[in-house]
Amino acid sequence: MSTTDRNVAYRQQAREWLSEHAPSYSGSVRDGLSVEDDLALGKRWQRLKAESGFAAITLPQEYGGAGGTEVEKAIFSEEEMRFDLPTAYFSISLGMPIPIMARYANDEQRNRHIPPAIRGEEIWCQLFSEPAAGSDLAALRLAARRDGDGWRLNGQKLWTSWAQFSDFGVVVARTDPSVPKHAGLTYFYVDMKSTGISVRPVKLLSGNEDVNEVFFDEVYISDNQRLGDVGGGFRVAIDTLMIERYAVTDPAGYGPPLSALIDLARQVGDGDKAAIDDGQVRDEIARAYCEQQGLRIIHDRAVAALARGGEPGPEGAVRKLLSAASRQRIGALALDLAGVEGVSWSEGDAIRSHFSASWLDSPTLRIAGGTDEILRNTIAEHILKLPQDYRPDKGKPFN
Amino acid sequence: MSTTDRNVAYRQQAREWLSEHAPSYSGSVRDGLSVEDDLALGKRWQRLKAESGFAAITLPQEYGGAGGTEVEKAIFSEEEMRFDLPTAYFSISLGMPIPIMARYANDEQRNRHIPPAIRGEEIWCQLFSEPAAGSDLAALRLAARRDGDGWRLNGQKLWTSWAQFSDFGVVVARTDPSVPKHAGLTYFYVDMKSTGISVRPVKLLSGNEDVNEVFFDEVYISDNQRLGDVGGGFRVAIDTLMIERYAVTDPAGYGPPLSALIDLARQVGDGDKAAIDDGQVRDEIARAYCEQQGLRIIHDRAVAALARGGEPGPEGAVRKLLSAASRQRIGALALDLAGVEGVSWSEGDAIRSHFSASWLDSPTLRIAGGTDEILRNTIAEHILKLPQDYRPDKGKPFN
Amino acid sequence: MTATFDLDADQVMIRDQAHEVLAEYSTLSRLCALLENKEGFDTALWNGTAELGWPGAVVAEAFGGHDIGWTTVCMLAEEIGRVCGAIPHSSTAVVADYLGTLASGHPDREYLADIAAGKVIATIGICEKGTNLLPAQPSVRFDGTRLYGTKAAVAFGAVASHALIYVRSSPGSVGLVLADLNDPSVMRQPHPALDDSRGYADLIFDGTPARLCENGRQNSAGWLLDRAAIAYACEQLGGAQACLDIACDYARTRTAFGQSIGRFQAIKHALADVYAAIEIARGNVYHALSPDGLANLPVAAATARLASTHAYELAAKTAIQVHGGIGVTWEGGLHHHYRRSRVLALELGSPIGWRNQLIDHLAGAAA
Amino acid sequence: MTATFDLDADQVMIRDQAHEVLAEYSTLSRLCALLENKEGFDTALWNGTAELGWPGAVVAEAFGGHDIGWTTVCMLAEEIGRVCGAIPHSSTAVVADYLGTLASGHPDREYLADIAAGKVIATIGICEKGTNLLPAQPSVRFDGTRLYGTKAAVAFGAVASHALIYVRSSPGSVGLVLADLNDPSVMRQPHPALDDSRGYADLIFDGTPARLCENGRQNSAGWLLDRAAIAYACEQLGGAQACLDIACDYARTRTAFGQSIGRFQAIKHALADVYAAIEIARGNVYHALSPDGLANLPVAAATARLASTHAYELAAKTAIQVHGGIGVTWEGGLHHHYRRSRVLALELGSPIGWRNQLIDHLAGAAA
């Protein structure tokens, strides 16, 4: 059987499995659930996937992964995304910290930590950003000082997704403030139940509380929880951000599908004609449709490149840049079409089905995980080979 | 009579004078004229204005100016702009070099040079930009070295408007390359018929040739043609760029009036409905209308501020930024409405009456006299008080 | 930065008072609380402004008002917009302004005294669902003496005492009525919205006594909407300027990559574009308040509204973007402007409707 | 940077040949000369490509063609677009493609051999004035044997030997005919245009012999236009990529304020936006060439055309802006792309018409 045939068969198998199981964990089943209940549902879904060989598809089977290919992972993600499943709680955990553990931790640590994470029994978070270190990650201040065989951590992290539900986390700390900022960092993993860690959810503009402040007060970490060299933490942090070779994302930026806007535009209007016959509405829909279709083809080609053993290419930045801005624009347009009733919004409205919720949340999308500005810099520097911005702190001691 | 009443009366007087004289120098009179003939017509118009007290309105009467106020100048400009007169040849000459001569030259030089320029008999150009010094004026290289009582100039200027018709020019040259770039410049005026000066018109994308390259080969200038101190040339250059306290400009960026687009949109369509009923067309027109009306009010308020003895405010950058981009967008839209026939264009089509000519020339507008990027920097730094860009050459010797 | 209004000494005094009362009441923590407690508006701020006589600003002295003029009302709207003030200042002023145009014998003129005394909180319910400004068939029916039907998503409908409602009466006929919302026949259904500090409610009328409230203009509701658009544009302008000021302050002080973020052109140029949009909006608002603008009200109101809507929405989202992460937090507070910029763009009808009003007039004039 | 096409070995060879011939003929000085000498197209380049067999690329081997496929034709269009090549490659290929769909007995199929032999230069005259793609009443009338009337502003009309023209015949009926432009009954009136390297002419027919050239599809002209849109999109994509490459090179080398201008975020971010637009266009073009795209041609062609039009126009104007003064000079040469980006956006009908084609299909599908 050729690779292509195998992938077609895999997709079929994934589809069948999902159509059998996913409905009991998605859609209306989740309506009205508290976050805690939704998380519990998500944990059950994750365990079922692990038992059926659909969890952590690219990780080795010895740890409970599926030992599959990047293409299989992409195929399963595409198919899984058709359902509205409670998978968000595991996207960080299994996307970055756990693969990093698989790369950097020792055998004992891998055996202890990877299987329960894949089964959804334990969740990992990623403690990187800080109040004064967002786009500029290397400016982080959380301090780790030597204490006997281990380290004491003091300081604060911010924007840590799902920290409130996490059992463990990977953390970058400053171990030497006297050297230039990138050189003084070291990377650890930490038990989130350690004495001295406190987590405070941060309420976002939409009312969501999926990110947190995490405070470290004399938190002790054994040196064998260090991943990589002392002073080598920035390298491991970059590895963490790059370790997912390819992540399937939604061209509509997880907002309502464009077909919902088209339906709306066919229903409302000014009394004389439907909004779909208004040229400005048509222009916006056409623009969004071209963008989303272009992104879908870019995705297909990236998966094809993976299947040929190549690299998926650097288009992820384009995808995030365009889909975030588009969701904001499309959301506003949909409310314009609704007129006075466009103001309607209730806390908890699903982003996928409510344009007002999608619009309200969209600024977060344009900032989290790389602001529009950072993404444009990434494209300009990494793809177009234009020079880096001026960095006055380059080579200077951090303190 | 109050100031307000005086200004109303002045406008009335300007209108009457213009309605009597301007028709013989504008509009269809200019159709088909060669540039030389149009210049000759312009010189006659300038002489007539000078004889009637409407030339160089803010310059002293002793030199042939009108000795009037900034408000009177603005009022006359507004009224004169209603006609399509051949005034462009004098806009630089009387806008900057001549007022600078009035400020920096000695009595004898003023008496020699200012009156013929005001009468339009002599034209002055401004030799500032160079191939490697556009937005970054202080990076200019044209060298002036001491030679006895005077200076020898060698090098090249670029983008010099009307140099091919000019009798004199003001020029900034580098007299000391060993000091930081702003400190090594000196300002002179020069007879454009001097030995060693050659002028080559630069053809622009629209076919126009109103800017030039000017080459200096061992051009001798007496030291008494120096304006300001040796090494003080950058200051005088900035004075030159700022000396026009307020210049009246067209909110439509000298392109066709918006009413022409509305008329076009009412005439063409897709067979079923007129383009004016297309929402995208409506949106573009509404946006341009709001911008142009906003700019008109900003202008009115600036003139009112001048009338009260205040300063007109720094909104000139906004005007140029918006009107240039708008002209490009509106031009393209008008061609879209024309469909296949939108491709039509003939060299020499007037920008005021042909959307294709307006569109083709519009990139020039977004670059000449301050690029969009420089204008945004100006607004950010001078109005919003944001910090200056990083300048790695600051304080370093030029060479 | 440029002020919108050329103020006389009285107006300067009024504005200074406004600064005080707004600074006292309209704080960030109170704004957050308003979204959470669902009270629907800022009672304390309203009472504070009522003490200063703002509700009666355009009411004639004969009715106990201050009669200090439409421009002053709009200047106050700008100040309220600057701090995201959650009070029905603009709608109350517009209703008062409208009642003042009624024929002298009209009984609804009596409400002017109540407005001036701060006893009436007024809102307007004209636009409905869809992209047109005036519905052809308003959803509330007036049978000559009573009202029936629902007006959805009326701003401050949950807290106002009275609402000027656009209704259909005899077949094909439309008009305005002033409804007493405290009448037992009125049910107010809270309408959860993007900005719950503005007490949206569906007003359900079931036999509410009323009488026509027409001033004899051919299109009184359109006229009212145009006037309201100008007051709203001032709120939007104030909000936009506040967003720009806040973002510039942050850009000057926040550092990243070893320098203040205001030194990056991406930040500088985005803020320069906001400045340009605000100056254009300011020009159009100023025009709408001038004699020329008032003489050509539908065009002047539409341009003021379109330009100010654009400026406020651009300013609010740019301010968030400049702030990065802190910009999207609840406590960071910029979301108040972000929400407000959107609901102010919708409350008086879809921007598409205003675009059409402008172009219909321009194309008509060119015809 | 990402290539559009996944090429096989033959296609790589063809592309390499293309690079050579295009580099030899399509130089900046020749492009400037073409605008000045009004020859109407690049004869030398055309002959060079004819020698390589490009005009017969989609012609069946039975007619002496190479039959190397539509995708190869489009790949060549991309290469031509990259250097602003001034030849009717796309229109000739589209006409050949269309003639190949005629019933086997149709006499116009004989032209395929002439195309393959490089003896026919073909253009298309379908769209007219206004924002619709297909005119309801085409301006040229066909009485069953002869043509009358004027088709305005036909690209390469001044130099082509044949044109596929959209005509009206019996009342209410429309169709395509292939006209011999060298027939003495045809007058070609040069039509001065923004890009005079494309020999625009008004074609004036006065009794030109012709016959219907229909392939039995319900909307043959629409089908032809869709295919043409895809080839044009490839030219646009190539042009856009060239503008981006040129601008990035310049930004890396030109200095201002003591550093390379490519270090300024205003430049970097503008070019990043161009990159994004190009990648989106590339995705849509690729889709339009895929079996899925060809199966849903009206949507795939419209998206490829809209996205590529946007990308090319954005790239051309951004490249000029990045260059500053030198960008607007005649000799700087960027104006060729700027002109070309605009005329390619118009030759196959207004972008508004393509927008409508897309939305009509999407809204129909949603219905």
CSV table of N, CA, C and O in Angstrom, one decimal, chain C residues 88-157:
chain,number,residue,atom,x,y,z
C,88,PRO,N,-27.4,58.2,30.2
C,88,PRO,CA,-28.1,58.5,29.0
C,88,PRO,C,-28.2,60.0,28.7
C,88,PRO,O,-29.2,60.6,28.5
C,89,HIS,N,-27.0,60.7,28.8
C,89,HIS,CA,-26.9,62.1,28.6
C,89,HIS,C,-27.4,62.5,27.2
C,89,HIS,O,-28.2,63.4,27.0
C,90,SER,N,-26.8,61.8,26.2
C,90,SER,CA,-27.1,62.2,24.8
C,90,SER,C,-28.6,62.0,24.5
C,90,SER,O,-29.3,62.9,23.9
C,91,SER,N,-29.1,60.8,24.9
C,91,SER,CA,-30.5,60.6,24.6
C,91,SER,C,-31.5,61.5,25.3
C,91,SER,O,-32.4,62.0,24.7
C,92,THR,N,-31.2,61.8,26.5
C,92,THR,CA,-32.0,62.7,27.3
C,92,THR,C,-32.0,64.1,26.7
C,92,THR,O,-33.0,64.8,26.5
C,93,ALA,N,-30.8,64.5,26.3
C,93,ALA,CA,-30.6,65.9,25.7
C,93,ALA,C,-31.4,65.9,24.3
C,93,ALA,O,-32.0,66.9,24.0
C,94,VAL,N,-31.3,64.8,23.6
C,94,VAL,CA,-31.9,64.8,22.2
C,94,VAL,C,-33.4,64.8,22.4
C,94,VAL,O,-34.1,65.5,21.6
C,95,VAL,N,-33.9,64.1,23.4
C,95,VAL,CA,-35.4,64.1,23.6
C,95,VAL,C,-35.8,65.5,24.1
C,95,VAL,O,-36.8,66.0,23.6
C,96,ALA,N,-35.1,66.1,25.0
C,96,ALA,CA,-35.4,67.5,25.4
C,96,ALA,C,-35.4,68.4,24.2
C,96,ALA,O,-36.3,69.3,24.0
C,97,ASP,N,-34.3,68.3,23.4
C,97,ASP,CA,-34.2,69.1,22.2
C,97,ASP,C,-35.4,69.0,21.3
C,97,ASP,O,-36.0,70.0,20.8
C,98,TYR,N,-35.9,67.7,21.2
C,98,TYR,CA,-37.0,67.5,20.3
C,98,TYR,C,-38.3,68.0,20.9
C,98,TYR,O,-39.1,68.7,20.2
C,99,LEU,N,-38.5,67.8,22.2
C,99,LEU,CA,-39.7,68.3,22.8
C,99,LEU,C,-39.8,69.8,22.7
C,99,LEU,O,-40.9,70.4,22.6
C,100,GLY,N,-38.7,70.5,22.7
C,100,GLY,CA,-38.6,71.9,22.6
C,100,GLY,C,-39.1,72.4,21.2
C,100,GLY,O,-39.5,73.6,21.0
C,101,THR,N,-39.2,71.5,20.2
C,101,THR,CA,-39.6,71.9,18.9
C,101,THR,C,-41.1,71.6,18.7
C,101,THR,O,-41.7,71.9,17.7
C,102,LEU,N,-41.8,71.0,19.7
C,102,LEU,CA,-43.2,70.8,19.6
C,102,LEU,C,-44.0,72.1,19.6
C,102,LEU,O,-43.5,73.1,20.2
C,103,ALA,N,-45.1,72.1,19.0
C,103,ALA,CA,-46.0,73.3,19.1
C,103,ALA,C,-46.3,73.7,20.5
C,103,ALA,O,-46.3,72.8,21.4
C,104,SER,N,-46.4,75.0,20.8
C,104,SER,CA,-46.4,75.4,22.2
C,104,SER,C,-47.6,74.8,23.0
C,104,SER,O,-47.4,74.6,24.2
C,105,GLY,N,-48.6,74.4,22.4
C,105,GLY,CA,-49.7,73.8,23.2
C,105,GLY,C,-49.6,72.3,23.4
C,105,GLY,O,-50.4,71.7,24.2
C,106,HIS,N,-48.6,71.6,22.9
C,106,HIS,CA,-48.5,70.2,23.0
C,106,HIS,C,-48.2,69.8,24.4
C,106,HIS,O,-47.3,70.3,25.0
C,107,PRO,N,-49.1,68.8,24.9
C,107,PRO,CA,-48.9,68.5,26.3
C,107,PRO,C,-47.6,67.9,26.7
C,107,PRO,O,-47.1,68.0,27.8
C,108,ASP,N,-46.9,67.2,25.7
C,108,ASP,CA,-45.6,66.6,26.0
C,108,ASP,C,-44.6,67.6,26.4
C,108,ASP,O,-43.5,67.3,27.0
C,109,ARG,N,-44.8,68.9,26.0
C,109,ARG,CA,-43.8,69.9,26.4
C,109,ARG,C,-43.7,70.0,27.9
C,109,ARG,O,-42.7,70.5,28.4
C,110,GLU,N,-44.8,69.6,28.6
C,110,GLU,CA,-44.7,69.7,30.1
C,110,GLU,C,-43.5,68.9,30.6
C,110,GLU,O,-43.0,69.2,31.7
C,111,TYR,N,-43.1,67.8,29.9
C,111,TYR,CA,-42.0,67.0,30.4
C,111,TYR,C,-40.7,67.8,30.4
C,111,TYR,O,-39.8,67.4,31.1
C,112,LEU,N,-40.7,68.9,29.7
C,112,LEU,CA,-39.4,69.7,29.7
C,112,LEU,C,-39.0,70.1,31.1
C,112,LEU,O,-37.8,70.1,31.5
C,113,ALA,N,-40.0,70.4,31.9
C,113,ALA,CA,-39.8,70.9,33.3
C,113,ALA,C,-39.2,69.7,34.1
C,113,ALA,O,-38.3,69.8,34.9
C,114,ASP,N,-39.8,68.5,33.9
C,114,ASP,CA,-39.3,67.3,34.6
C,114,ASP,C,-37.9,67.0,34.2
C,114,ASP,O,-37.1,66.5,35.0
C,115,ILE,N,-37.6,67.1,32.9
C,115,ILE,CA,-36.2,66.8,32.5
C,115,ILE,C,-35.3,67.8,33.1
C,115,ILE,O,-34.3,67.4,33.7
C,116,ALA,N,-35.7,69.1,33.1
C,116,ALA,CA,-34.8,70.1,33.7
C,116,ALA,C,-34.6,69.8,35.2
C,116,ALA,O,-33.5,70.1,35.8
C,117,ALA,N,-35.6,69.3,35.8
C,117,ALA,CA,-35.5,69.0,37.3
C,117,ALA,C,-34.8,67.7,37.6
C,117,ALA,O,-34.7,67.3,38.7
C,118,GLY,N,-34.4,67.0,36.5
C,118,GLY,CA,-33.7,65.7,36.7
C,118,GLY,C,-34.6,64.6,37.0
C,118,GLY,O,-34.2,63.5,37.5
C,119,LYS,N,-35.9,64.8,36.8
C,119,LYS,CA,-36.9,63.7,37.2
C,119,LYS,C,-37.2,62.8,36.1
C,119,LYS,O,-37.8,61.7,36.3
C,120,VAL,N,-36.8,63.2,34.9
C,120,VAL,CA,-37.0,62.3,33.7
C,120,VAL,C,-35.7,61.8,33.2
C,120,VAL,O,-34.8,62.6,33.0
C,121,ILE,N,-35.6,60.5,33.0
C,121,ILE,CA,-34.4,59.9,32.3
C,121,ILE,C,-35.0,59.4,30.9
C,121,ILE,O,-35.9,58.6,30.9
C,122,ALA,N,-34.5,60.0,29.8
C,122,ALA,CA,-35.1,59.7,28.6
C,122,ALA,C,-34.2,58.9,27.6
C,122,ALA,O,-33.0,59.1,27.6
C,123,THR,N,-34.9,58.1,26.9
C,123,THR,CA,-34.1,57.3,25.8
C,123,THR,C,-34.9,57.4,24.5
C,123,THR,O,-36.0,57.9,24.5
C,124,ILE,N,-34.3,56.8,23.5
C,124,ILE,CA,-35.0,56.8,22.2
C,124,ILE,C,-35.0,55.4,21.6
C,124,ILE,O,-34.0,54.7,21.8
C,125,GLY,N,-36.1,55.1,21.0
C,125,GLY,CA,-36.2,53.7,20.4
C,125,GLY,C,-36.8,53.9,19.0
C,125,GLY,O,-38.0,53.9,18.8
C,126,ILE,N,-35.9,54.1,18.1
C,126,ILE,CA,-36.3,54.4,16.7
C,126,ILE,C,-35.9,53.2,15.8
C,126,ILE,O,-36.7,52.6,15.1
C,127,CYS,N,-34.5,52.9,15.8
C,127,CYS,CA,-34.0,51.9,14.8
C,127,CYS,C,-34.3,50.5,15.3
C,127,CYS,O,-34.6,50.3,16.5
C,128,GLU,N,-34.3,49.6,14.3
C,128,GLU,CA,-34.6,48.2,14.7
C,128,GLU,C,-33.5,47.3,14.0
C,128,GLU,O,-32.5,47.8,13.6
C,129,LYS,N,-33.9,46.1,13.9
C,129,LYS,CA,-33.0,45.1,13.2
C,129,LYS,C,-32.8,45.4,11.7
C,129,LYS,O,-33.7,45.9,11.1
C,130,GLY,N,-31.6,45.1,11.2
C,130,GLY,CA,-31.3,45.3,9.8
C,130,GLY,C,-30.5,46.5,9.5
C,130,GLY,O,-30.0,47.2,10.4
C,131,THR,N,-30.3,46.8,8.2
C,131,THR,CA,-29.4,47.8,7.9
C,131,THR,C,-30.0,49.2,7.5
C,131,THR,O,-29.3,50.2,7.3
C,132,ASN,N,-31.3,49.3,7.5
C,132,ASN,CA,-31.9,50.6,7.3
C,132,ASN,C,-32.0,51.3,8.6
C,132,ASN,O,-32.0,50.8,9.7
C,133,LEU,N,-32.1,52.7,8.5
C,133,LEU,CA,-32.2,53.5,9.7
C,133,LEU,C,-33.6,53.5,10.2
C,133,LEU,O,-33.8,53.2,11.4
C,134,LEU,N,-34.5,53.9,9.4
C,134,LEU,CA,-35.9,54.0,9.9
C,134,LEU,C,-36.6,52.7,9.3
C,134,LEU,O,-36.7,52.5,8.1
C,135,PRO,N,-37.2,51.9,10.2
C,135,PRO,CA,-37.9,50.8,9.7
C,135,PRO,C,-39.2,51.2,9.0
C,135,PRO,O,-39.8,52.2,9.4
C,136,ALA,N,-39.5,50.5,7.9
C,136,ALA,CA,-40.7,50.9,7.1
C,136,ALA,C,-41.9,50.5,7.9
C,136,ALA,O,-42.9,51.3,7.9
C,137,GLN,N,-41.9,49.5,8.6
C,137,GLN,CA,-43.0,49.0,9.5
C,137,GLN,C,-42.5,48.9,10.9
C,137,GLN,O,-42.1,47.8,11.3
C,138,PRO,N,-42.5,50.0,11.7
C,138,PRO,CA,-42.0,49.8,13.1
C,138,PRO,C,-42.7,48.7,13.8
C,138,PRO,O,-43.9,48.5,13.6
C,139,SER,N,-42.0,48.1,14.7
C,139,SER,CA,-42.6,46.9,15.4
C,139,SER,C,-43.6,47.3,16.4
C,139,SER,O,-44.4,46.4,16.9
C,140,VAL,N,-43.6,48.5,16.9
C,140,VAL,CA,-44.6,48.9,17.9
C,140,VAL,C,-45.8,49.7,17.2
C,140,VAL,O,-45.5,50.5,16.3
C,141,ARG,N,-47.0,49.2,17.5
C,141,ARG,CA,-48.2,49.8,16.9
C,141,ARG,C,-48.9,50.8,17.8
C,141,ARG,O,-48.9,50.5,19.0
C,142,PHE,N,-49.3,51.9,17.3
C,142,PHE,CA,-50.0,52.9,18.1
C,142,PHE,C,-51.4,53.0,17.5
C,142,PHE,O,-51.6,53.3,16.3
C,143,ASP,N,-52.4,52.7,18.3
C,143,ASP,CA,-53.8,52.7,17.8
C,143,ASP,C,-54.5,54.0,18.0
C,143,ASP,O,-55.7,54.1,17.8
C,144,GLY,N,-53.8,55.0,18.3
C,144,GLY,CA,-54.4,56.3,18.5
C,144,GLY,C,-54.4,56.7,19.9
C,144,GLY,O,-54.3,57.9,20.3
C,145,THR,N,-54.5,55.8,20.8
C,145,THR,CA,-54.4,56.1,22.2
C,145,THR,C,-53.5,55.1,23.0
C,145,THR,O,-53.0,55.5,24.1
C,146,ARG,N,-53.2,54.0,22.5
C,146,ARG,CA,-52.4,53.0,23.2
C,146,ARG,C,-51.3,52.4,22.3
C,146,ARG,O,-51.5,52.3,21.1
C,147,LEU,N,-50.2,51.8,23.0
C,147,LEU,CA,-49.1,51.2,22.2
C,147,LEU,C,-49.2,49.7,22.5
C,147,LEU,O,-49.4,49.2,23.6
C,148,TYR,N,-48.8,49.0,21.4
C,148,TYR,CA,-48.7,47.5,21.5
C,148,TYR,C,-47.5,47.0,20.7
C,148,TYR,O,-47.2,47.6,19.7
C,149,GLY,N,-46.8,46.1,21.3
C,149,GLY,CA,-45.7,45.5,20.6
C,149,GLY,C,-44.4,45.7,21.3
C,149,GLY,O,-44.3,46.3,22.4
C,150,THR,N,-43.3,45.2,20.7
C,150,THR,CA,-42.0,45.2,21.3
C,150,THR,C,-40.9,46.1,20.6
C,150,THR,O,-40.8,45.9,19.3
C,151,LYS,N,-40.3,46.9,21.3
C,151,LYS,CA,-39.1,47.6,20.7
C,151,LYS,C,-37.9,46.9,21.3
C,151,LYS,O,-37.7,47.0,22.5
C,152,ALA,N,-37.1,46.3,20.5
C,152,ALA,CA,-36.0,45.5,21.0
C,152,ALA,C,-34.7,46.3,21.2
C,152,ALA,O,-34.4,47.2,20.5
C,153,ALA,N,-33.9,45.9,22.2
C,153,ALA,CA,-32.6,46.4,22.5
C,153,ALA,C,-32.5,47.9,22.5
C,153,ALA,O,-31.7,48.5,21.9
C,154,VAL,N,-33.3,48.5,23.3
C,154,VAL,CA,-33.3,49.9,23.5
C,154,VAL,C,-32.3,50.3,24.6
C,154,VAL,O,-32.3,49.8,25.7
C,155,ALA,N,-31.3,51.1,24.2
C,155,ALA,CA,-30.2,51.5,25.2
C,155,ALA,C,-30.9,52.2,26.3
C,155,ALA,O,-31.7,53.1,26.1
C,156,PHE,N,-30.5,51.9,27.6
C,156,PHE,CA,-31.0,52.5,28.8
C,156,PHE,C,-32.5,52.3,28.9
C,156,PHE,O,-33.1,52.9,29.8
C,157,GLY,N,-33.0,51.4,28.1
C,157,GLY,CA,-34.4,51.0,28.3
C,157,GLY,C,-34.7,50.4,29.6
C,157,GLY,O,-35.9,50.5,30.1
